[in-house]
């Protein structure tokens, strides 16, 4: 839990910085990932759109098998704008940095995507999805969260 608070504190500082710029693009979203099925993997994600349009994503996970390697994770969306965890219908993705399971089963992944590479996000609903890393490198969902929560920035 201690780590989670440190994680959120860092994210909060970044969020305040983004909002202080008073730019119309600034936007912060926070969401909790829930285990898919019986994976036991959950976590938190903070998504920050900076004033220049860059997207920063901070993802923290817990409940992974200790030292079990790298896990692919993405923001999923679709043309219809109705992507969600339950349907797993986000056929388009924004790739995030792989998350590396530490000896305590937690992982922290930070990704910054330049504005020019964020053309379609966010359109409608999206979700952050963590994938199993076996038997294939990018397996089915093991933890997921719909991203439709808070928007603190002025639009
Ligand atoms: Cu994915």
Tab-separated table of C-alpha atoms and ligand atoms in Angstrom:
chain	number	residue	atom	x	y	z
A	1	UNK	CA	0.000	0.000	0.000
A	2	UNK	CA	2.848	2.338	0.845
A	3	UNK	CA	4.075	2.113	-2.737
A	4	UNK	CA	0.669	2.836	-4.097
A	5	UNK	CA	0.496	6.109	-2.184
A	6	UNK	CA	3.945	7.131	-3.385
A	7	UNK	CA	2.828	6.346	-6.912
A	8	UNK	CA	-0.301	8.431	-6.562
A	9	UNK	CA	1.644	11.292	-5.000
A	10	UNK	CA	3.979	11.427	-7.993
A	11	UNK	CA	1.053	11.310	-10.359
A	12	UNK	CA	-0.711	14.070	-8.449
A	13	UNK	CA	2.298	16.365	-8.691
A	14	UNK	CA	2.442	15.802	-12.429
A	15	UNK	CA	-1.291	16.357	-12.732
A	16	UNK	CA	-1.147	19.665	-10.892
A	17	UNK	CA	1.714	20.738	-13.127
A	18	UNK	CA	-0.288	19.913	-16.228
A	19	UNK	CA	-3.374	21.717	-14.986
A	20	UNK	CA	-1.462	24.760	-13.801
A	21	UNK	CA	-0.627	25.474	-17.413
A	22	UNK	CA	-4.307	26.368	-17.993
A	23	UNK	CA	-4.188	24.921	-21.443
A	24	UNK	CA	-7.386	23.522	-22.907
A	25	UNK	CA	-5.711	20.232	-23.817
A	26	UNK	CA	-4.655	19.433	-20.247
A	27	UNK	CA	-6.552	16.449	-18.965
A	28	UNK	CA	-6.071	13.913	-16.160
A	29	UNK	CA	-7.768	10.580	-15.711
A	30	UNK	CA	-7.347	8.070	-12.925
A	31	UNK	CA	-8.613	4.551	-12.916
A	32	UNK	CA	-8.237	1.259	-11.042
A	33	UNK	CA	-7.529	-1.972	-12.866
A	34	UNK	CA	-9.456	-5.015	-11.727
A	35	UNK	CA	-8.382	-8.620	-12.138
A	36	UNK	CA	-9.751	-10.363	-15.207
A	37	UNK	CA	-11.110	-13.756	-14.199
A	38	UNK	CA	-9.078	-15.219	-11.340
A	39	UNK	CA	-5.699	-13.668	-12.279
A	40	UNK	CA	-5.439	-11.767	-9.002
A	41	UNK	CA	-3.665	-8.929	-10.828
A	42	UNK	CA	-4.925	-5.443	-10.114
A	43	UNK	CA	-3.549	-1.957	-10.212
A	44	UNK	CA	-3.960	1.733	-10.844
A	45	UNK	CA	-3.378	3.940	-13.834
A	46	UNK	CA	-3.077	7.689	-14.245
A	47	UNK	CA	-3.375	9.143	-17.726
A	48	UNK	CA	-2.223	12.719	-18.188
A	49	UNK	CA	-2.618	14.721	-21.358
A	50	UNK	CA	-0.050	17.493	-21.145
A	51	UNK	CA	-0.678	21.002	-22.462
A	52	UNK	CA	1.298	20.199	-25.619
A	53	UNK	CA	-0.884	17.155	-26.303
A	54	UNK	CA	1.639	14.522	-25.228
A	55	UNK	CA	0.085	11.656	-23.284
A	56	UNK	CA	1.754	10.309	-20.150
A	57	UNK	CA	0.565	7.039	-18.649
A	58	UNK	CA	1.636	5.805	-15.229
A	59	UNK	CA	0.642	2.245	-14.497
A	60	UNK	CA	1.199	0.351	-11.276
A	61	UNK	CA	0.299	-3.309	-10.866
A	62	UNK	CA	0.292	-5.794	-8.042
A	63	UNK	CA	-0.449	-9.482	-7.707
A	64	UNK	CA	1.783	-10.584	-10.573
A	65	UNK	CA	3.774	-13.781	-10.169
A	66	UNK	CA	7.112	-12.569	-8.727
A	67	UNK	CA	9.843	-12.258	-11.322
A	68	UNK	CA	7.569	-13.564	-14.064
A	69	UNK	CA	8.895	-11.261	-16.759
A	70	UNK	CA	7.488	-8.567	-19.014
A	71	UNK	CA	3.811	-7.938	-19.572
A	72	UNK	CA	2.354	-6.156	-22.592
A	73	UNK	CA	-0.212	-3.474	-21.897
A	74	UNK	CA	-2.143	-1.074	-24.093
A	75	UNK	CA	-4.871	1.513	-24.196
A	76	UNK	CA	-7.582	-0.068	-26.324
A	77	UNK	CA	-10.152	1.907	-28.329
A	78	UNK	CA	-12.254	1.518	-31.466
A	79	UNK	CA	-13.937	3.529	-34.206
A	80	UNK	CA	-17.364	3.204	-32.622
A	81	UNK	CA	-16.102	4.847	-29.425
A	82	UNK	CA	-17.609	2.146	-27.221
A	83	UNK	CA	-14.530	0.113	-26.253
A	84	UNK	CA	-14.766	-1.471	-22.798
A	85	UNK	CA	-13.157	-4.174	-20.677
A	86	UNK	CA	-16.162	-6.419	-20.495
A	87	UNK	CA	-16.557	-6.617	-24.273
A	88	UNK	CA	-12.785	-6.522	-24.959
A	89	UNK	CA	-13.820	-4.791	-28.177
A	90	UNK	CA	-11.032	-2.268	-28.538
A	91	UNK	CA	-9.522	-3.422	-31.810
A	92	UNK	CA	-7.161	-0.440	-31.974
A	93	UNK	CA	-4.378	0.152	-29.501
A	94	UNK	CA	-1.956	2.697	-28.186
A	95	UNK	CA	1.018	0.662	-27.026
A	96	UNK	CA	2.377	1.309	-23.551
A	97	UNK	CA	5.749	0.267	-22.159
A	98	UNK	CA	5.880	-3.334	-21.002
A	99	UNK	CA	5.526	-3.846	-17.265
A	100	UNK	CA	8.264	-5.926	-15.566
A	101	UNK	CA	7.136	-8.057	-12.635
A	102	UNK	CA	9.407	-7.416	-9.659
A	103	UNK	CA	10.370	-9.863	-6.890
A	104	UNK	CA	7.320	-8.729	-4.882
A	105	UNK	CA	4.907	-9.173	-7.763
A	106	UNK	CA	4.480	-5.462	-8.425
A	107	UNK	CA	5.307	-3.565	-11.590
A	108	UNK	CA	5.524	0.074	-12.540
A	109	UNK	CA	5.417	1.221	-16.139
A	110	UNK	CA	5.736	4.767	-17.413
A	111	UNK	CA	5.006	5.705	-20.994
A	112	UNK	CA	5.105	9.074	-22.736
A	113	UNK	CA	3.524	9.200	-26.159
A	114	UNK	CA	4.227	12.294	-28.280
A	115	UNK	CA	1.158	14.282	-29.327
A	116	UNK	CA	1.723	13.423	-32.991
A	117	UNK	CA	1.277	9.731	-32.146
A	118	UNK	CA	-1.949	10.242	-30.195
A	119	UNK	CA	-4.245	11.115	-33.111
A	120	UNK	CA	-7.230	9.012	-32.148
A	121	UNK	CA	-7.159	9.198	-28.359
A	122	UNK	CA	-9.442	9.714	-26.603
A	123	UNK	CA	-12.426	8.993	-28.781
A	124	UNK	CA	-15.380	7.705	-26.810
A	125	UNK	CA	-14.584	5.147	-24.164
A	126	UNK	CA	-11.260	3.389	-23.858
A	127	UNK	CA	-9.679	0.848	-21.553
A	128	UNK	CA	-6.269	0.015	-20.177
A	129	UNK	CA	-5.560	-3.672	-20.650
A	130	UNK	CA	-2.758	-5.833	-19.252
A	131	UNK	CA	-2.103	-9.050	-21.143
A	132	UNK	CA	-0.888	-12.444	-19.981
A	133	UNK	CA	2.702	-13.183	-21.074
A	134	UNK	CA	2.236	-16.902	-21.557
A	135	UNK	CA	1.797	-19.100	-23.467
A	136	UNK	CA	2.082	-16.353	-26.088
A	137	UNK	CA	3.861	-13.021	-25.597
A	138	UNK	CA	0.631	-11.040	-25.749
A	139	UNK	CA	-2.052	-13.258	-24.298
A	140	UNK	CA	-5.574	-12.644	-23.084
A	141	UNK	CA	-6.448	-9.902	-20.630
A	142	UNK	CA	-5.396	-10.516	-17.020
A	143	UNK	CA	-6.239	-7.069	-15.660
A	144	UNK	CA	-8.291	-4.258	-17.113
A	145	UNK	CA	-9.916	-0.934	-16.452
A	146	UNK	CA	-12.376	1.194	-18.333
A	147	UNK	CA	-11.124	4.764	-18.598
A	148	UNK	CA	-14.116	7.009	-18.297
A	149	UNK	CA	-13.537	8.542	-14.928
A	150	UNK	CA	-12.499	12.014	-13.875
A	151	UNK	CA	-11.537	14.767	-16.238
A	152	UNK	CA	-10.054	17.618	-14.275
A	153	UNK	CA	-8.847	19.708	-17.194
A	154	UNK	CA	-10.932	22.480	-18.720
A	155	UNK	CA	-12.217	21.617	-22.147
B	1	LIG	CU1	-3.816	-4.846	-25.482
